[in-house]
mmCIF file of C-alpha atoms in Angstrom:
data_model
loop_
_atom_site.group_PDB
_atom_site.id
_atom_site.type_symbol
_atom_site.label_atom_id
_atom_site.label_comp_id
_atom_site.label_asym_id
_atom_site.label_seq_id
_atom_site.Cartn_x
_atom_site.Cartn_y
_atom_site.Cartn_z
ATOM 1 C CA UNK S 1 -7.122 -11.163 7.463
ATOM 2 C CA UNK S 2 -4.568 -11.667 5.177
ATOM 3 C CA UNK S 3 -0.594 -11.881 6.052
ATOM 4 C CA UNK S 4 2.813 -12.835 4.220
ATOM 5 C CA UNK S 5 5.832 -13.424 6.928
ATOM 6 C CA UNK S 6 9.108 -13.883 5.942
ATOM 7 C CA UNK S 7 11.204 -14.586 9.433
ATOM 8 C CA UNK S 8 14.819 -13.907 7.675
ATOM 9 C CA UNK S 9 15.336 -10.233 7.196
ATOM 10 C CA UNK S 10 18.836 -10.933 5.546
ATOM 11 C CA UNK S 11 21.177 -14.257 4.280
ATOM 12 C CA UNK S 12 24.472 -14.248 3.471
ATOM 13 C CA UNK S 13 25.971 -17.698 1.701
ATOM 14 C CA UNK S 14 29.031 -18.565 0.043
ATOM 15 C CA UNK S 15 28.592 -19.137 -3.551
ATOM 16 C CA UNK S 16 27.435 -22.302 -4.704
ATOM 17 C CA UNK S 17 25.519 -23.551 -0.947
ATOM 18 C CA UNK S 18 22.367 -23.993 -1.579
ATOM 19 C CA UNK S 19 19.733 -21.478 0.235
ATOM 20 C CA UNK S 20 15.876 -21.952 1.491
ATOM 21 C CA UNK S 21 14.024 -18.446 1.809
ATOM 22 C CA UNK S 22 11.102 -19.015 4.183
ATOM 23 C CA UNK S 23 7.216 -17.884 3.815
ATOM 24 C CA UNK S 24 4.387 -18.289 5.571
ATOM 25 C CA UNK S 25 1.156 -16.842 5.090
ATOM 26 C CA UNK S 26 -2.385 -16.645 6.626
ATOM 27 C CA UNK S 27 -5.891 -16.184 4.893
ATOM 28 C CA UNK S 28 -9.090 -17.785 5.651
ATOM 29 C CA UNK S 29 -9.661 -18.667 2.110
ATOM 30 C CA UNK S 30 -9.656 -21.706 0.679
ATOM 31 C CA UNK S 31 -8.616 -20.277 -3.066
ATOM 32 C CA UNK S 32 -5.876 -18.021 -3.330
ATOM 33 C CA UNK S 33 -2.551 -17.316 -4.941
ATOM 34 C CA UNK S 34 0.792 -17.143 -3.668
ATOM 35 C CA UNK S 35 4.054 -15.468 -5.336
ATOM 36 C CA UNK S 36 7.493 -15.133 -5.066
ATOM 37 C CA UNK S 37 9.357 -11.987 -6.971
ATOM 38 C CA UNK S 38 12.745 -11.010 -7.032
ATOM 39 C CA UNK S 39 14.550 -7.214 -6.723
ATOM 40 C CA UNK S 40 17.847 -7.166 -7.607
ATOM 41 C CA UNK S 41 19.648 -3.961 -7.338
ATOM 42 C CA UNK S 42 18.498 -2.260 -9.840
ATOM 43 C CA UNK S 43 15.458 -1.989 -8.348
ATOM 44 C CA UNK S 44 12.451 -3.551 -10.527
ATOM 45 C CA UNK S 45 10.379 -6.508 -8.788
ATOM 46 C CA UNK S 46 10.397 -9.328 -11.464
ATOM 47 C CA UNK S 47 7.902 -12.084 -11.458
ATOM 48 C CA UNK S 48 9.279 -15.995 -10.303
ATOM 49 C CA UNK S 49 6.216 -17.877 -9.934
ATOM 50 C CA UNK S 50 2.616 -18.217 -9.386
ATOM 51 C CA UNK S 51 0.796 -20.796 -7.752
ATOM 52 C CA UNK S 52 -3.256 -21.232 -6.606
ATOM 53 C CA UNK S 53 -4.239 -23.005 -3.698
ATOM 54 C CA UNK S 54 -5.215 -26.169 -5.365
ATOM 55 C CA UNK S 55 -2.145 -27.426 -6.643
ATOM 56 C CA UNK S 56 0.382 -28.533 -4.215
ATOM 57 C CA UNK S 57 2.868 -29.990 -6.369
ATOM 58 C CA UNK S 58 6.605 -28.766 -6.168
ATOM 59 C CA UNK S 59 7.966 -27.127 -8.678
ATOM 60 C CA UNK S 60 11.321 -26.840 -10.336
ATOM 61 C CA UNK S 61 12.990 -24.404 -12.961
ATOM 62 C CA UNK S 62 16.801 -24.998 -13.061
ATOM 63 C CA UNK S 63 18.249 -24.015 -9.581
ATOM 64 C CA UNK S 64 15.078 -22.720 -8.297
ATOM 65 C CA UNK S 65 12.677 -25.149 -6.854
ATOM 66 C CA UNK S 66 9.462 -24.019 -4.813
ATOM 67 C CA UNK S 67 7.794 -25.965 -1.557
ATOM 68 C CA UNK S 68 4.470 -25.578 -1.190
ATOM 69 C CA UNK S 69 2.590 -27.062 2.127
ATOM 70 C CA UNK S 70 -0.886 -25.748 2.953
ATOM 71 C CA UNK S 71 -0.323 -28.185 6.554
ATOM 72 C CA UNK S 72 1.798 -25.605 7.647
ATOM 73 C CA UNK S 73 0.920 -22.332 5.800
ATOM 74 C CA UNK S 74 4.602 -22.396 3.692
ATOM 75 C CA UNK S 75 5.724 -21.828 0.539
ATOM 76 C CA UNK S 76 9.285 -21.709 0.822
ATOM 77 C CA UNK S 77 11.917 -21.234 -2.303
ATOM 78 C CA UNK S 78 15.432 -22.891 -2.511
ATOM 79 C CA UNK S 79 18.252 -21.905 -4.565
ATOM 80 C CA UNK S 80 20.464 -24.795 -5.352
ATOM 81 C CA UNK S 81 23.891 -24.201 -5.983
ATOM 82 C CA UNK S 82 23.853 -20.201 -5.526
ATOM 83 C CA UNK S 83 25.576 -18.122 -8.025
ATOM 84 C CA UNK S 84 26.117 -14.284 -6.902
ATOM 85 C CA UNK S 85 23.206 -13.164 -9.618
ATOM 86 C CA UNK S 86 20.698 -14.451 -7.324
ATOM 87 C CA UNK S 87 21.982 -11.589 -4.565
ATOM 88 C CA UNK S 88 18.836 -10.061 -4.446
ATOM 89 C CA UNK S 89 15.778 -9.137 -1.867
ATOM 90 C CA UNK S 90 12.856 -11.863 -2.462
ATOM 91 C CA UNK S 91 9.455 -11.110 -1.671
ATOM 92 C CA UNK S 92 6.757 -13.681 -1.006
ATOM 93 C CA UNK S 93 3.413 -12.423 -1.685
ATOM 94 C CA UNK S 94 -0.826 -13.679 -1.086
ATOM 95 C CA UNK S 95 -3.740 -12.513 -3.276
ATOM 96 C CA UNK S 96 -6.808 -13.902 -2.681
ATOM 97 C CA UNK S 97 -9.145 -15.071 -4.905
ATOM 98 C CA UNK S 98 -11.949 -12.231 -5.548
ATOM 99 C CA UNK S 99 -9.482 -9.500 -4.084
ATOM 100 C CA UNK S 100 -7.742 -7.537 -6.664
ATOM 101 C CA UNK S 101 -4.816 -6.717 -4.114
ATOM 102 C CA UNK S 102 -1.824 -8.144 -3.167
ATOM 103 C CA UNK S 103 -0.166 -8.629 0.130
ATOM 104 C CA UNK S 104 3.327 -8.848 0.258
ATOM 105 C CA UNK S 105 5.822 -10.040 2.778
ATOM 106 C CA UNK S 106 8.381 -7.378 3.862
ATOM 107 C CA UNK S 107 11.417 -9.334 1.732
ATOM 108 C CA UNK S 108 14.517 -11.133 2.752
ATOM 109 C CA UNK S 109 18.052 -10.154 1.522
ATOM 110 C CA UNK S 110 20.033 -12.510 0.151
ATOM 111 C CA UNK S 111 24.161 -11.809 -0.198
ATOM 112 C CA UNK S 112 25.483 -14.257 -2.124
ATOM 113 C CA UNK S 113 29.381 -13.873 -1.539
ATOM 114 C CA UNK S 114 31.945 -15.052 -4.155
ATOM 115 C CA UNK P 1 6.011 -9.298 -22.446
ATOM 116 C CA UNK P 2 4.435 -6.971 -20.137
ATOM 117 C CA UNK P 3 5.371 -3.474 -19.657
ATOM 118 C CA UNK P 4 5.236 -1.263 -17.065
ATOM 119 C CA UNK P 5 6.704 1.828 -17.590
ATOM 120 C CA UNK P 6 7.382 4.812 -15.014
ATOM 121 C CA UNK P 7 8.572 7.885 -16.904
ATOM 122 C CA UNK P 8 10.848 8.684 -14.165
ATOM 123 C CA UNK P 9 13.522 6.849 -12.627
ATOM 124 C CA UNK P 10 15.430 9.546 -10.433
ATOM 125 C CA UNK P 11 13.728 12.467 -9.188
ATOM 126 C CA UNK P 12 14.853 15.488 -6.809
ATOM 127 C CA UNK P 13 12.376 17.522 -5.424
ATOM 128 C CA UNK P 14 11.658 20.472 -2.747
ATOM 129 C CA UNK P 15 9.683 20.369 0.136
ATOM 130 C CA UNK P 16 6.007 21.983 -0.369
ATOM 131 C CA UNK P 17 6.156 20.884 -4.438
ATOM 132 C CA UNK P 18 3.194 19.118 -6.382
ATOM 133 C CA UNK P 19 4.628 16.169 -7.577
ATOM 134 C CA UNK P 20 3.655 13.969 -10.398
ATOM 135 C CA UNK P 21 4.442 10.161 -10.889
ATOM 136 C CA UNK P 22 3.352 8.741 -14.300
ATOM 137 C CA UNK P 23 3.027 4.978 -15.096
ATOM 138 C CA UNK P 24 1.828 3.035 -18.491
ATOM 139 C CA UNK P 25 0.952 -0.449 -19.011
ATOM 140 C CA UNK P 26 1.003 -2.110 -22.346
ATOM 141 C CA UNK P 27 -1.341 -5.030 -21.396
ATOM 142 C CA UNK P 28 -4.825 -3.791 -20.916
ATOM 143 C CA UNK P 29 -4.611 -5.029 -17.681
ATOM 144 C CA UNK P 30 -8.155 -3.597 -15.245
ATOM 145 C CA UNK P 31 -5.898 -2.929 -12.118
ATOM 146 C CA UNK P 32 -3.049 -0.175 -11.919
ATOM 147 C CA UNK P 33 -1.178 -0.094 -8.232
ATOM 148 C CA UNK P 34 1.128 2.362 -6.859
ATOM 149 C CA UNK P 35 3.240 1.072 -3.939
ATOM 150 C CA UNK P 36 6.251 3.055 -1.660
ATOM 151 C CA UNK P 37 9.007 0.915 -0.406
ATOM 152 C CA UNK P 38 11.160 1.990 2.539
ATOM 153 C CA UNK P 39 14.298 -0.139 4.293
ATOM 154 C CA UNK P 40 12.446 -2.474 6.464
ATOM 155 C CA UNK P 41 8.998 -1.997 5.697
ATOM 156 C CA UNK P 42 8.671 -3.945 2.357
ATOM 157 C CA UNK P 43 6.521 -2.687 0.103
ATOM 158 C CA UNK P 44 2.966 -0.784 1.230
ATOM 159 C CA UNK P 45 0.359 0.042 -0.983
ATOM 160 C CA UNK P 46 -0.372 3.518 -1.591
ATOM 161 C CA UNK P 47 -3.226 3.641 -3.690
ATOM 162 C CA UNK P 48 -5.077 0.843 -6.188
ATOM 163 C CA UNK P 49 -7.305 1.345 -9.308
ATOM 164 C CA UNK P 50 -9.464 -1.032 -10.513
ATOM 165 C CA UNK P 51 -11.001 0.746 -13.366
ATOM 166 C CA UNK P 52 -10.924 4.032 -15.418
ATOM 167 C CA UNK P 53 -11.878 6.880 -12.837
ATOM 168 C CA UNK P 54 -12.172 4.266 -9.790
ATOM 169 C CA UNK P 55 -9.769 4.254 -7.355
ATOM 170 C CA UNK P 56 -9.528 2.098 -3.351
ATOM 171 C CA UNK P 57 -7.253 4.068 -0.640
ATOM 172 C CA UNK P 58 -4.201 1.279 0.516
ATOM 173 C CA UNK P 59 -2.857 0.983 3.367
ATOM 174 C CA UNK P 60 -0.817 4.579 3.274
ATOM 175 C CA UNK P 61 -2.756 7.305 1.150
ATOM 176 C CA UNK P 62 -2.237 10.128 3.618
ATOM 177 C CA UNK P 63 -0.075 12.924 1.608
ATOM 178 C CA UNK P 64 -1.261 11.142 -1.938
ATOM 179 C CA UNK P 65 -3.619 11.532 -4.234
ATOM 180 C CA UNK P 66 -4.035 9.187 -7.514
ATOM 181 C CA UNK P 67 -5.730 10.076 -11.300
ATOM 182 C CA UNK P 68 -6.627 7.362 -14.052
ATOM 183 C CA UNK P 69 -8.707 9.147 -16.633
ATOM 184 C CA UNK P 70 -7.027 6.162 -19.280
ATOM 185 C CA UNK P 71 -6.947 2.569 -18.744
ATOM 186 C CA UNK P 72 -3.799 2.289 -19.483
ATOM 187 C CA UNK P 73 -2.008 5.051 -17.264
ATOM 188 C CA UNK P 74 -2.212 5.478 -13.612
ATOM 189 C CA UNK P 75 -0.392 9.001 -11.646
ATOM 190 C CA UNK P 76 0.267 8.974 -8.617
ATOM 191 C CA UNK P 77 0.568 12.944 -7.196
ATOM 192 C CA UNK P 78 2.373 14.277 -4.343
ATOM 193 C CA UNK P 79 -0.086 17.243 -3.357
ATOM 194 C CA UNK P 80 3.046 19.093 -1.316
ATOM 195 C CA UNK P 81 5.921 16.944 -0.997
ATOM 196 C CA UNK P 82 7.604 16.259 2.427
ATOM 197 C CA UNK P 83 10.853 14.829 3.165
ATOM 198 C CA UNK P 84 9.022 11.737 4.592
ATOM 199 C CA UNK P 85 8.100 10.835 1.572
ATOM 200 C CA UNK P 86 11.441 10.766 0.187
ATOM 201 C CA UNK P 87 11.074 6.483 -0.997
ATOM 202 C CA UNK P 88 11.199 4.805 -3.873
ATOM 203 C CA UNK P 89 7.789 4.323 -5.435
ATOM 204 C CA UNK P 90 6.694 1.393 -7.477
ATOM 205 C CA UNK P 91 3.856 0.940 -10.044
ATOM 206 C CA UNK P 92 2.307 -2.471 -11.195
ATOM 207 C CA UNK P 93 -0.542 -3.370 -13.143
ATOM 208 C CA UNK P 94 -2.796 -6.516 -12.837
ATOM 209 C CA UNK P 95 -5.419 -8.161 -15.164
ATOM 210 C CA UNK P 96 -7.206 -8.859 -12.078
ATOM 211 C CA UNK P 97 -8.817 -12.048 -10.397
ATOM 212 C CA UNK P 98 -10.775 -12.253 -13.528
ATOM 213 C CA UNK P 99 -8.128 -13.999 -15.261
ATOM 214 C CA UNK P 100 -8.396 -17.393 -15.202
ATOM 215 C CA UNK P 101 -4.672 -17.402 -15.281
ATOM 216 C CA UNK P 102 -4.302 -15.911 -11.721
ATOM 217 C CA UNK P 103 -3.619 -12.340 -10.575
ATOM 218 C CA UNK P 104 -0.244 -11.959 -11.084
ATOM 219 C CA UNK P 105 1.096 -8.004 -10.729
ATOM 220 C CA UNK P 106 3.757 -6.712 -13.339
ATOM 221 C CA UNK P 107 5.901 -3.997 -11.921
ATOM 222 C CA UNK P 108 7.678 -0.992 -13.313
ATOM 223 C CA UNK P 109 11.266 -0.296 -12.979
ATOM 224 C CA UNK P 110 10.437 2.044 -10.103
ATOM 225 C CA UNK P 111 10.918 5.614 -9.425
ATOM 226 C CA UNK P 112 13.454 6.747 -6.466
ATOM 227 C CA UNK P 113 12.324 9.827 -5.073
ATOM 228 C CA UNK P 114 14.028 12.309 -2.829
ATOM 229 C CA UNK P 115 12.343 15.338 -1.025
ATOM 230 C CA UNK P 116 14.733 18.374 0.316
#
């Protein structure tokens, strides 16, 4: 069966530290897709990044940056240099390949204080 | 861009009403998706379409009941609402494992929902 788990229910930094959200997930496939999306208070999840099982490498877009590691089951997501638009609730997610739905972790919190 | 659009962002209803949650996606995407999310229980997935007319029970369809008669617009209906289902509901839409691309869900702006 399929799980997302994201250990920190809630972070609070001081602007500009830089912050690692934690995920770790569990299938028995060998292809799938993992996610991370972002809520910030307004309410509407939007879409960070996509990534399939086969491709490992880390990725970076400006003060995000995304670590990958099928060893331990973790594809984790640092801010660097927080700003307090990133205060949010981030949700790590698993789909699959050849199932339609998408399993989400229940979110972390993240307070980013000025 | 994709779109998702619910057509209602703050509703107020009482107990024992049929209520009716519209969504509309702009992408021809195969898969429509409504999920509830409550304070520390993420997001759950109430219902899932895959198709016009087809439809897979989620985790939580007790109290819902779902319609898709167009591909692009999924409803989600509250046969007789009950204050536990005051939540804030979210739709998505997918284009499915299909797409070579990966199946990465779109979500609308979500609807927040309160039962009295």
């Amino acid at each position: 069966a399929q799980k997302v788990t994201q250990a920190q229910t809630e972070i609070s930094v001081v602007e500009k530290e830089d912050v690692t959200l934690d995920c770790v997930y569990e299938t028995r496939d060998t292809t799938y897709y993992l996610f991370w999306y972002k809520q910030p208070p307004s309410g509407e999840l939007v879409f960070l990044i996509r990534r399939n099982s086969f491709d490992e490498q880390n990725e970076i877009s400006g003060r995000y940056s995304w670590n990958f590691q099928k060893s331990t089951s973790s594809f984790n997501f640092t801010i660097t240099a927080s700003q307090v638009v990133d205060s949010a609730v981030y949700f790590c997610a698993l789909s699959e390949a050849g199932d339609d739905k998408i399993i989400f972790g229940k979110g972390t919190r993240l307070h980013i204080l000025p | 861009d994709v779109k998702v659009t619910q057509s209602s962002r703050y509703l107020v209803k009482r107990t024992g009403e049929k209520v009716f949650l519209e969504c509309v996606q702009d992408m021809d995407h195969e898969n429509m998706f409504w999920y509830r999310q409550d304070p520390g229980l993420g997001l759950r997935l109430i219902y899932f379409s895959y198709d016009v007319k087809m439809k897979e029970k989620g985790d939580i369809p007790e109290g819902y009941s779902v319609s898709r008669e167009k591909k692009e617009r999924f409803s989600l209906i509250l046969e007789s609402a009950s204050t536990n289902q005051t939540s804030m509901y979210l739709c998505a839409s997918s284009s499915g494992t299909r797409d070579p691309r990966g199946n990465t869900i779109y979500f609308g702006e979500g609807s927040w929902l309160t039962v009295v």
